[in-house]
Coordinates of C-alpha atoms and ligand atoms in Angstrom, one line a residue:
M1209 CA 43.4 92.7 74.1
R1210 CA 40.1 91.1 75.1
M1211 CA 40.5 88.9 78.0
S1212 CA 38.1 85.9 77.4
Q1213 CA 41.7 85.7 74.2
Y1214 CA 44.4 86.9 77.0
F1215 CA 46.8 84.7 78.2
L1216 CA 46.5 85.6 82.1
P1217 CA 46.9 82.2 84.5
T1218 CA 45.5 84.1 87.1
L1219 CA 45.1 81.8 90.7
K1220 CA 42.2 82.7 93.0
E1221 CA 44.5 81.1 95.9
D1222 CA 48.1 82.3 97.4
P1223 CA 50.8 80.9 96.2
S1224 CA 51.9 79.5 99.7
E1225 CA 55.7 79.1 98.8
A1226 CA 55.2 83.2 97.9
Q1227 CA 56.8 85.1 101.4
I1228 CA 56.3 88.7 100.6
V1229 CA 53.7 90.0 99.1
S1230 CA 54.7 91.5 95.9
H1231 CA 55.4 87.9 94.9
R1232 CA 52.7 86.5 96.0
L1233 CA 50.9 88.9 93.5
M1234 CA 53.0 88.6 91.3
L1235 CA 52.2 85.0 91.7
R1236 CA 48.6 85.9 91.4
A1237 CA 48.3 88.0 88.8
G1238 CA 50.1 85.9 86.3
M1239 CA 52.5 87.6 85.3
I1240 CA 55.4 85.0 85.9
R1241 CA 56.4 81.3 86.5
Q1242 CA 58.8 80.1 88.1
S1243 CA 61.1 78.0 86.1
S1244 CA 63.5 76.9 88.8
A1245 CA 64.9 78.5 91.5
G1246 CA 65.3 81.6 91.2
I1247 CA 64.6 82.3 87.7
Y1248 CA 61.1 82.7 86.0
S1249 CA 58.9 83.5 82.6
W1250 CA 57.7 86.6 81.9
L1251 CA 53.8 85.7 81.1
P1252 CA 52.6 88.0 78.8
M1253 CA 50.7 91.0 81.5
G1254 CA 54.5 90.2 83.3
L1255 CA 56.4 91.1 79.9
K1256 CA 54.2 94.4 79.0
V1257 CA 54.6 95.5 83.0
L1258 CA 59.1 95.0 82.4
R1259 CA 58.8 96.4 79.6
K1260 CA 57.4 99.2 80.4
V1261 CA 59.8 99.3 83.1
E1262 CA 62.9 98.9 81.0
Q1263 CA 61.6 101.8 78.5
I1264 CA 62.0 104.3 81.4
V1265 CA 64.9 103.6 82.5
R1266 CA 66.4 103.7 78.3
E1267 CA 64.3 106.8 78.1
E1268 CA 66.5 108.8 81.4
Q1269 CA 69.7 106.6 80.5
D1270 CA 69.4 108.1 76.8
A1271 CA 68.0 111.7 78.5
A1272 CA 71.7 111.9 80.6
G1273 CA 73.5 110.8 77.5
C1274 CA 74.4 107.1 77.6
Q1275 CA 74.4 105.3 74.4
E1276 CA 72.6 102.3 73.9
L1277 CA 74.4 98.8 73.1
L1278 CA 73.8 95.2 73.7
M1279 CA 76.1 92.5 75.0
P1280 CA 76.1 88.6 74.7
T1281 CA 75.1 87.5 78.2
I1282 CA 78.0 84.3 77.6
Q1283 CA 81.6 85.8 78.4
P1284 CA 84.9 84.0 77.7
V1285 CA 87.1 83.4 80.9
E1286 CA 90.0 85.2 79.8
L1287 CA 88.8 89.2 80.2
W1288 CA 88.4 88.4 83.8
Q1289 CA 91.4 86.1 84.4
E1290 CA 93.2 89.4 83.3
S1291 CA 91.1 92.1 85.8
G1292 CA 91.6 89.1 88.0
R1293 CA 87.7 88.7 89.3
Y1294 CA 87.7 84.8 87.9
D1295 CA 88.4 83.9 91.3
D1296 CA 87.5 86.4 93.0
Y1297 CA 83.9 85.8 91.7
G1298 CA 83.3 82.2 93.3
A1299 CA 81.3 80.0 93.0
E1300 CA 78.2 83.2 92.5
M1301 CA 79.4 82.8 88.7
L1302 CA 77.9 80.3 86.5
R1303 CA 80.6 78.9 84.4
I1304 CA 80.6 76.7 81.6
R1305 CA 82.5 74.9 79.0
D1306 CA 81.0 74.7 75.2
R1307 CA 82.0 72.2 72.9
H1308 CA 85.3 73.0 71.9
D1309 CA 86.1 73.0 76.2
R1310 CA 86.9 76.1 76.5
D1311 CA 85.5 77.7 79.4
M1312 CA 83.1 79.7 79.6
L1313 CA 80.5 81.9 82.2
Y1314 CA 77.7 83.0 82.1
G1315 CA 77.6 87.5 82.6
P1316 CA 76.9 88.4 86.3
T1317 CA 78.0 91.9 85.6
N1318 CA 80.2 93.6 82.5
E1319 CA 83.0 95.9 83.6
E1320 CA 85.2 93.3 81.3
L1321 CA 83.2 92.6 78.5
I1322 CA 83.0 96.9 77.9
T1323 CA 86.6 97.8 78.8
E1324 CA 87.6 95.1 76.1
I1325 CA 85.2 97.0 73.7
V1326 CA 87.2 100.4 74.7
R1327 CA 90.4 99.0 74.3
A1328 CA 89.3 97.8 71.0
H1329 CA 88.2 100.7 69.6
I1330 CA 89.1 103.5 72.0
R1331 CA 92.8 104.7 71.3
S1332 CA 93.1 109.0 71.9
Y1333 CA 91.8 110.8 74.0
K1334 CA 90.2 112.5 72.3
D1335 CA 87.4 109.8 71.8
L1336 CA 87.0 110.7 75.6
P1337 CA 84.4 110.5 77.7
K1338 CA 82.3 107.8 76.5
L1339 CA 79.4 106.8 77.8
L1340 CA 77.4 103.2 77.2
Y1341 CA 74.8 101.0 78.9
H1342 CA 73.2 98.1 77.8
I1343 CA 69.9 95.9 78.9
Q1344 CA 70.6 92.5 79.4
W1345 CA 69.9 89.2 81.3
K1346 CA 72.7 88.2 84.2
F1347 CA 73.0 85.0 85.8
R1348 CA 74.2 85.3 90.5
D1349 CA 74.3 81.8 91.3
E1350 CA 72.7 83.5 94.7
I1351 CA 73.2 81.1 97.8
R1352 CA 69.2 82.4 98.9
P1353 CA 67.8 83.6 95.6
R1354 CA 63.7 84.1 96.9
F1355 CA 61.1 86.5 96.9
G1356 CA 60.3 85.9 93.5
V1357 CA 61.9 88.3 90.9
M1358 CA 63.5 89.9 93.9
R1359 CA 66.7 88.4 94.5
G1360 CA 66.7 86.1 91.6
R1361 CA 69.4 83.8 90.1
E1362 CA 68.7 85.0 86.6
F1363 CA 67.5 89.1 86.4
L1364 CA 67.7 92.0 83.9
M1365 CA 69.7 94.5 84.8
K1366 CA 70.3 97.9 83.1
D1367 CA 73.9 98.3 83.5
S1368 CA 76.1 101.9 82.3
Y1369 CA 80.2 102.1 82.2
S1370 CA 81.7 105.2 81.9
F1371 CA 85.4 106.4 80.5
D1372 CA 86.9 109.2 81.0
L1373 CA 90.0 110.7 80.8
T1374 CA 90.0 112.2 84.4
Y1375 CA 88.4 112.6 88.5
E1376 CA 86.4 115.4 86.9
G1377 CA 85.4 114.3 83.7
A1378 CA 84.6 110.7 86.4
R1379 CA 82.8 112.7 88.7
D1380 CA 80.7 114.5 86.0
A1381 CA 79.4 110.7 84.5
Y1382 CA 79.2 110.2 87.7
N1383 CA 76.6 112.8 89.0
R1384 CA 75.1 112.4 85.6
M1385 CA 73.9 108.5 86.2
F1386 CA 73.0 109.9 90.2
V1387 CA 70.4 112.6 89.0
A1388 CA 69.0 109.7 85.8
Y1389 CA 68.0 107.7 88.7
L1390 CA 66.2 110.1 90.4
R1391 CA 64.3 110.8 88.0
T1392 CA 64.1 107.0 86.6
F1393 CA 62.7 106.8 90.1
A1394 CA 60.0 109.2 90.2
R1395 CA 59.1 108.6 86.9
M1396 CA 57.6 104.9 88.3
G1397 CA 56.1 106.8 91.9
L1398 CA 59.6 105.8 93.8
K1399 CA 60.6 107.3 96.1
A1400 CA 64.5 105.6 96.0
I1401 CA 66.8 107.4 98.0
P1402 CA 70.2 107.3 97.3
M1403 CA 73.0 106.6 100.2
A1404 CA 76.4 106.0 100.7
A1405 CA 77.3 101.7 100.2
D1406 CA 80.0 99.5 100.3
T1407 CA 81.3 98.6 96.8
G1408 CA 81.9 94.2 97.4
P1409 CA 83.3 92.5 94.2
I1410 CA 82.9 95.6 92.0
G1411 CA 85.1 98.1 93.6
G1412 CA 86.5 101.1 93.9
D1413 CA 86.0 103.9 96.5
L1414 CA 82.9 106.2 96.0
S1415 CA 79.3 104.3 95.8
H1416 CA 75.9 105.3 96.2
E1417 CA 72.9 102.9 96.8
F1418 CA 69.3 103.6 95.1
I1419 CA 66.9 102.2 98.1
I1420 CA 63.2 102.2 98.5
L1421 CA 61.6 101.9 101.7
A1422 CA 60.3 98.5 102.3
E1423 CA 59.0 96.4 105.5
T1424 CA 60.1 93.6 103.1
G1425 CA 63.4 94.9 102.0
E1426 CA 66.7 92.7 102.1
S1427 CA 68.7 95.8 104.2
E1428 CA 68.4 98.4 107.0
V1429 CA 69.2 101.4 106.2
F1430 CA 69.4 104.4 107.9
C1431 CA 68.7 108.3 106.9
H1432 CA 67.6 111.6 107.4
R1433 CA 63.8 112.1 107.1
D1434 CA 63.8 115.5 104.7
L1435 CA 65.2 112.8 102.1
L1436 CA 61.9 111.3 101.8
E1437 CA 60.7 115.3 101.1
F1438 CA 62.9 116.0 98.6
D1439 CA 61.2 116.2 94.7
V1440 CA 62.9 115.5 92.1
L1441 CA 60.5 115.6 89.1
G1442 CA 60.4 118.9 90.1
E1443 CA 63.3 120.1 88.9
D1444 CA 63.9 120.9 85.6
V1445 CA 67.4 119.2 85.2
D1446 CA 69.7 120.0 82.8
Y1447 CA 72.6 117.5 82.0
T1448 CA 75.3 119.7 80.2
A1449 CA 75.2 121.6 83.6
D1450 CA 77.5 120.9 86.9
L1451 CA 75.5 118.9 88.4
Q1452 CA 77.8 118.2 91.7
P1453 CA 75.0 121.2 93.5
V1454 CA 72.4 118.8 93.0
V1455 CA 74.5 115.5 94.3
D1456 CA 76.2 117.5 97.1
R1457 CA 71.7 118.6 98.5
W1458 CA 71.0 115.2 98.2
T1459 CA 73.9 113.5 100.1
G1460 CA 74.0 116.7 102.5
L1461 CA 71.7 115.2 104.5
Y1462 CA 72.9 112.4 106.4
A1463 CA 71.8 108.1 104.7
A1464 CA 73.7 105.3 104.9
T1465 CA 73.5 101.3 104.3
D1466 CA 74.1 98.6 106.7
E1467 CA 77.0 98.9 105.7
K1468 CA 78.6 102.2 106.0
H1469 CA 76.1 103.2 108.7
D1470 CA 78.1 104.9 111.2
E1471 CA 76.7 105.4 114.5
A1472 CA 77.6 108.4 116.0
E1473 CA 77.0 110.4 112.8
A1474 CA 73.3 108.5 112.5
A1475 CA 72.8 109.6 116.4
K1476 CA 73.8 113.4 115.8
L1477 CA 69.9 113.0 114.2
G1478 CA 68.2 112.6 117.2
D1479 CA 64.5 112.1 115.6
A1480 CA 65.2 112.9 112.1
L1481 CA 67.0 109.7 111.6
V1482 CA 65.0 107.1 110.0
N1483 CA 65.6 103.5 110.0
A1484 CA 63.9 101.6 107.8
R1485 CA 63.8 98.5 105.7
G1486 CA 64.8 99.2 102.1
I1487 CA 64.9 97.3 98.8
E1488 CA 68.3 98.1 96.8
V1489 CA 67.1 99.5 92.9
G1490 CA 69.9 100.5 91.8
H1491 CA 73.8 101.0 93.1
I1492 CA 75.9 103.0 91.4
F1493 CA 79.7 102.9 91.9
Y1494 CA 83.2 105.5 90.8
F1495 CA 86.1 102.8 90.7
G1496 CA 89.0 105.0 89.3
T1497 CA 92.1 103.3 86.8
K1498 CA 90.8 99.8 88.2
Y1499 CA 89.8 98.6 84.9
S1500 CA 91.5 100.4 82.8
K1501 CA 95.1 99.2 84.2
A1502 CA 94.3 95.8 85.0
M1503 CA 93.4 95.4 80.9
N1504 CA 95.5 97.7 79.5
A1505 CA 93.4 99.7 77.8
A1506 CA 94.8 102.9 77.6
V1507 CA 95.0 106.2 75.5
T1508 CA 97.0 108.8 74.1
G1509 CA 96.6 111.5 76.0
P1510 CA 97.2 114.6 74.8
D1511 CA 100.9 115.1 75.1
G1512 CA 101.5 111.8 73.9
E1513 CA 101.6 110.2 77.1
K1514 CA 100.0 106.4 78.7
V1515 CA 97.0 107.3 80.0
F1516 CA 94.1 104.8 81.6
P1517 CA 90.5 105.8 81.5
E1518 CA 89.3 106.9 85.1
M1519 CA 85.9 104.2 85.3
G1520 CA 82.4 104.0 87.1
S1521 CA 80.2 101.2 86.8
Y1522 CA 75.6 102.0 87.2
G1523 CA 73.4 99.5 87.4
I1524 CA 69.7 99.2 87.8
G1525 CA 67.5 95.8 88.2
V1526 CA 65.1 96.0 85.7
S1527 CA 63.2 92.7 86.7
R1528 CA 63.4 94.0 91.1
L1529 CA 62.2 97.1 90.1
V1530 CA 58.6 95.0 88.7
G1531 CA 58.3 93.9 91.9
G1532 CA 59.3 96.5 94.2
I1533 CA 57.0 98.8 92.6
I1534 CA 54.1 96.3 93.4
E1535 CA 55.5 95.9 97.3
A1536 CA 55.2 99.8 97.1
Y1537 CA 51.8 99.5 95.2
H1538 CA 48.9 97.3 96.5
D1539 CA 46.4 96.8 98.7
D1540 CA 44.3 93.9 99.9
N1541 CA 42.6 93.2 96.8
G1542 CA 45.8 93.6 94.5
I1543 CA 48.1 95.6 92.3
V1544 CA 47.2 99.1 92.1
W1545 CA 49.7 99.9 89.0
P1546 CA 51.2 103.7 88.3
E1547 CA 50.1 105.4 85.6
S1548 CA 53.1 104.6 83.6
V1549 CA 53.9 100.9 84.0
A1550 CA 50.4 100.1 83.8
P1551 CA 50.3 96.8 81.3
F1552 CA 47.0 98.1 80.4
G1553 CA 46.1 102.2 80.3
A1554 CA 42.0 101.4 81.0
A1555 CA 39.8 98.1 81.8
V1556 CA 36.3 97.9 80.3
I1557 CA 34.1 95.3 81.9
N1558 CA 31.5 94.4 81.1
L1559 CA 29.2 92.6 83.1
K1560 CA 26.6 90.7 81.2
T1561 CA 28.3 89.4 78.4
G1562 CA 26.4 88.2 75.3
D1563 CA 23.5 90.7 76.3
A1564 CA 23.2 92.9 73.1
E1565 CA 23.2 96.1 74.6
C1566 CA 25.8 95.9 76.9
D1567 CA 28.2 94.4 74.4
A1568 CA 27.5 97.8 71.7
V1569 CA 28.8 99.6 74.8
C1570 CA 31.0 98.0 75.4
D1571 CA 32.7 97.0 71.8
D1572 CA 32.8 100.5 71.3
L1573 CA 34.4 101.7 73.6
Y1574 CA 36.6 99.0 73.7
A1575 CA 37.4 100.2 69.7
K1576 CA 37.8 104.0 70.5
L1577 CA 40.0 103.5 73.5
Q1578 CA 42.3 101.4 71.6
A1579 CA 42.1 103.9 68.9
A1580 CA 43.1 106.8 71.4
G1581 CA 46.1 104.7 72.4
I1582 CA 44.5 104.1 75.6
D1583 CA 45.6 99.9 75.2
P1584 CA 42.8 98.8 77.0
L1585 CA 41.7 95.5 78.4
Y1586 CA 38.6 94.3 77.7
E1587 CA 36.6 92.1 79.9
D1588 CA 34.8 90.1 77.6
R1589 CA 34.2 86.5 80.0
D1590 CA 31.0 85.3 80.5
E1591 CA 31.8 85.1 84.2
R1592 CA 30.3 86.1 87.6
A1593 CA 30.6 89.4 87.8
G1594 CA 32.3 89.2 91.0
A1595 CA 35.0 86.9 89.6
K1596 CA 35.5 89.8 87.2
F1597 CA 35.2 93.1 89.7
A1598 CA 38.1 90.2 92.0
D1599 CA 40.9 89.7 88.5
M1600 CA 40.3 93.3 87.6
D1601 CA 41.1 94.4 91.0
L1602 CA 43.5 91.7 91.2
I1603 CA 45.6 93.0 88.2
G1604 CA 45.6 96.6 89.1
V1605 CA 44.9 98.6 86.4
P1606 CA 44.8 102.4 86.9
W1607 CA 40.7 102.8 85.5
Q1608 CA 37.9 100.4 85.3
I1609 CA 34.7 101.3 82.6
V1610 CA 32.4 98.8 84.6
V1611 CA 28.7 98.4 82.0
G1612 CA 26.0 96.6 83.2
P1613 CA 22.6 96.7 81.9
R1614 CA 20.9 99.0 84.8
G1615 CA 23.1 101.5 83.7
V1616 CA 22.9 100.7 79.5
K1617 CA 19.0 101.7 80.6
N1618 CA 20.2 104.7 82.3
G1619 CA 23.0 105.6 79.7
V1620 CA 26.2 105.6 82.6
V1621 CA 28.6 103.4 82.9
E1622 CA 31.0 103.2 86.2
F1623 CA 34.2 104.9 86.1
K1624 CA 36.2 103.4 88.8
N1625 CA 39.6 104.4 90.2
R1626 CA 41.7 101.9 91.6
A1627 CA 43.6 103.2 94.0
S1628 CA 41.5 105.7 95.8
G1629 CA 38.2 103.5 95.0
E1630 CA 36.2 106.0 93.9
R1631 CA 32.8 105.4 91.7
E1632 CA 30.9 107.6 89.7
E1633 CA 28.4 107.4 87.3
I1634 CA 29.2 109.1 84.0
S1635 CA 28.1 108.4 80.2
A1636 CA 30.2 106.2 78.4
E1637 CA 31.6 109.4 76.3
S1638 CA 32.2 111.4 79.5
A1639 CA 34.6 108.5 80.3
L1640 CA 36.1 108.2 77.1
A1641 CA 36.7 111.8 77.3
R1642 CA 38.5 111.7 81.2
L1643 CA 40.9 108.6 79.7
T1644 CA 41.9 110.6 76.1
A1645 CA 41.6 114.5 77.7
Ligands
5CA118 N1 78.3 96.2 87.7 C1 77.0 96.9 88.8 C2 77.4 98.0 88.4 S1 77.2 97.9 87.1 C3 76.7 96.4 89.2 O1 76.4 94.9 89.1 N2 75.5 96.1 90.3 S2 75.3 95.5 91.5 O2 75.8 94.4 92.0 O3 74.8 95.7 92.7 O4 73.5 95.2 90.4 C4 72.8 96.4 90.3 C5 71.2 96.1 90.7 O5 70.8 94.7 89.7 C6 71.7 96.4 92.2 O6 71.3 97.4 92.6 C7 70.1 95.0 92.3 O7 68.6 96.1 92.5 C8 69.9 94.0 91.6 N3 70.3 92.8 91.8 C9 71.2 92.6 91.5 N4 71.8 91.5 92.2 C10 70.0 91.2 91.7 C11 69.3 89.6 92.0 N5 70.7 88.9 92.2 N6 68.4 89.5 91.6 C12 67.7 90.7 90.7 N7 68.7 91.8 91.2 C13 69.1 92.1 91.8

């Protein structure tokens, strides 16, 4: 992408409405634009990152044996009356009336809708288990939307739902999602710690929140220090195997959110106790037959008897994650994207646009990076060098190749790593080779 053509409305000044760094940087880097309180448009670069995050979530769901479908955002109220949640959900639910005076709602979550789909199509125990997910916008009329995409009213969620014949089967689905979540967040460079959590309006008695530690996090959390050192990507995961030992290892050490915190238990940890703030990036629930019974979604069991499937639901805050990643990866100059979610693989910075030699070197690098699938951003605007550097650091592309007239004369470019700030003078060919190796 050429910067001269790109719709990237960066801001020089800090927007006054943003209280936390990720919100400030998302606005300054031209990633989002507020449309009304807690509702955002995703501008081209913001959308690129959102899609990358979404794709990692998708790949790990697929790897864990979860099947993707897509449910609508607008739901009929009747299903929620069946489950009994229509009244429970209160003012957070956006209620809509269509032209035929039918009551509808903008889905805050999808337990009812998925249970209706399964009820309609799955009649026999032989068709179980099923593990289904979608990635869809949700609406919750949060009383205090804040911190940009962190607590929005409209937000993108990945939600999965499991249906099993037995408790053991449901536990197995829960464990698979537990491990898939650890992998998902680790691939984004995040250390997410599963913590015992409250179930709120979703219900059930087994639940973990996945929390990344951040000073700006909304929840107070407590955990054993050693959990911060566990490495999940180092483990080879076989989703057909029994994952209980992996889950036991993670849940064997103390970790709890505020609501589930037990002072006496935590005190036993002594110096090993970490008391910090955290951002909830995922939340998993086992709630047994709560919805299958209420909505009469029964299957015929092996002996012809009526069985209500054991269910669980598993959410990831996809749009919240974009903010969460920035909270974890930034410095005074701007965003420092982990490579796995970076909007561009590398940037080519032409310090003297219009200079025949600089243009030739840059054009060539740009074409070759494109051909290699690096998805480069080409800073080809007619701007001061200082402004180009500042914008590029703000945007946070992991690698920068800086091309200036002096270097070109000596046959070198500057190869800069955004995270470490390290710069090297090497040939354009070597820079290319580093990125395509
Ligand atoms: N049905 C269950 C699991 S699918 C559910 O809705 N769980 S939840 O309420 O915990 O939401 C799942 C995830 O969505 C949360 O862990 C959080 O990361 C994200 N989320 C929830 N509310 C918001 C919000 N207002 N803004 C941004 N992300 C949110």
